[in-house]
Amino acid sequence: MNHVNIEIITVVDTLPLRQQILRPHQALSECVYKGDDLDSTVHFAAIEDDEIIGIMSLYQRNCLELGSTNGMQLRAMATAIHSRGQGIGFKLLAAAESHAQKIHTQYIWANARVEAINFYKKSAYTINPQQFEIKGVGPHQLVSKLIFVKE
């Protein structure tokens, strides 16, 4: 593996990998999510040799189930198949957490696919044991992590 840089990119740059990995049965236009174009949304990419090999988006959005304010939702995290197992996801997550901490976000949360739960456990996220179905995508669980504590 060559050196991987984590950079902020546009939503348009996330779409090919978002579709390929997360929504292969949907049109590219269906892979644009509510809030993608807001100034408060940040799209991260892991880039190796000018190729985007991982993506993740962070939205300023509270989680009703957590009953807390000042949250950010992690969505659309994906790593290219040929780049898996190399720590790309952990690098993207670290960049998101660093960004959230800088802007004093209280917590990050996500509706995580069940097959990704161990990844979040390794990253010290709290895992809600209750599973729920996202239509057309599959079973998920709520994960969250405290980022910034007001003193």
C-alpha positions in Angstrom: 0.0 0.0 0.0 1.3 3.4 -1.0 0.7 6.5 1.2 -2.9 7.3 1.7 -4.1 10.9 2.2 -7.4 11.9 3.8 -8.9 14.9 2.1 -12.1 16.9 2.0 -13.9 16.4 -1.3 -17.2 17.4 -3.0 -20.3 15.2 -2.8 -20.0 14.6 -6.6 -16.6 13.0 -6.0 -18.1 10.5 -3.5 -20.9 9.3 -5.7 -19.1 6.6 -7.8 -17.8 4.7 -4.8 -21.0 5.4 -2.8 -23.0 3.7 -5.6 -20.5 0.9 -6.3 -20.2 -0.3 -2.7 -23.3 0.9 -0.9 -26.1 1.2 -3.4 -25.1 -1.0 -6.5 -28.7 -1.5 -7.5 -29.5 2.2 -7.6 -28.9 4.9 -10.1 -26.1 7.4 -9.4 -28.7 10.1 -8.9 -30.3 8.0 -6.1 -27.1 8.0 -4.2 -27.4 11.7 -3.3 -28.6 12.1 0.2 -30.6 14.8 2.0 -28.1 17.3 3.4 -25.2 16.4 1.0 -25.1 19.9 -0.4 -25.2 21.8 3.0 -22.2 23.9 3.9 -22.1 22.1 7.3 -21.7 18.7 5.6 -18.2 17.4 5.1 -17.2 14.7 2.7 -13.9 12.9 3.3 -11.9 10.7 0.9 -9.0 8.4 1.3 -6.8 9.0 -1.7 -4.0 6.8 -2.9 -2.2 7.5 -6.2 -4.9 10.0 -7.2 -7.6 7.3 -6.8 -10.4 7.6 -4.2 -10.3 4.3 -2.3 -12.5 5.3 0.6 -15.3 7.8 1.4 -17.3 9.0 4.3 -19.7 11.9 4.8 -20.4 13.8 8.1 -23.7 15.7 8.5 -24.7 18.2 11.2 -27.7 16.2 12.5 -28.9 15.2 15.9 -30.1 11.7 16.8 -33.5 11.6 18.4 -32.9 8.3 20.0 -29.9 9.8 21.9 -32.0 12.7 23.1 -29.0 15.0 22.7 -28.1 18.1 20.7 -25.0 19.1 18.8 -24.5 15.8 17.0 -23.1 14.8 13.7 -24.3 11.8 11.6 -21.8 9.6 9.9 -23.1 8.2 6.6 -22.0 6.7 3.3 -18.8 5.1 4.6 -17.2 2.8 2.0 -13.9 1.4 1.0 -13.0 0.1 -2.4 -12.9 -3.7 -2.4 -9.3 -3.9 -3.4 -8.3 -1.6 -0.5 -10.1 -3.3 2.3 -8.2 -4.6 5.4 -5.6 -1.8 5.2 -7.0 0.5 7.9 -8.7 3.0 5.4 -11.9 3.0 7.4 -10.1 3.8 10.7 -8.2 6.7 9.0 -11.5 8.1 7.6 -13.1 7.8 11.0 -10.2 9.5 12.8 -10.5 12.4 10.4 -14.2 12.7 11.0 -13.7 12.6 14.8 -10.9 15.2 14.6 -13.1 17.5 12.5 -16.1 17.0 14.9 -13.9 17.8 17.9 -12.5 21.0 16.4 -16.0 22.3 15.9 -17.1 21.2 19.4 -19.5 18.5 18.3 -20.8 16.6 21.3 -21.2 13.2 19.6 -21.0 11.3 16.3 -23.6 8.7 15.5 -24.5 6.4 12.6 -27.0 3.8 11.5 -24.3 1.2 10.9 -24.8 -1.9 8.8 -24.7 -5.0 11.0 -21.7 -6.4 9.2 -19.8 -3.2 10.2 -20.5 -3.4 14.0 -17.1 -4.9 14.9 -15.4 -2.0 13.1 -17.2 0.5 15.4 -16.6 -1.6 18.5 -12.8 -1.5 17.7 -13.2 2.3 17.4 -14.8 2.6 20.9 -18.3 3.4 19.7 -21.3 2.5 21.9 -23.5 -0.1 20.1 -27.2 -0.2 20.6 -28.1 -3.9 20.5 -31.5 -3.4 18.8 -31.4 -4.1 15.1 -33.7 -2.3 12.6 -34.1 -2.7 8.9 -33.4 0.1 6.3 -35.6 -0.8 3.3 -33.5 -1.9 0.3 -30.2 -1.8 2.3 -30.5 -4.3 5.2 -30.2 -4.7 9.0 -28.6 -1.8 10.9 -27.8 -0.8 14.5 -27.3 2.6 16.0 -23.7 3.4 17.0 -22.5 6.5 18.8 -19.4 8.1 20.3 -19.0 11.0 22.7 -16.6 13.5 21.0 -16.6 16.7 23.0 -17.6 17.2 26.6 -18.5 20.7 27.8 -16.7 21.7 30.9 
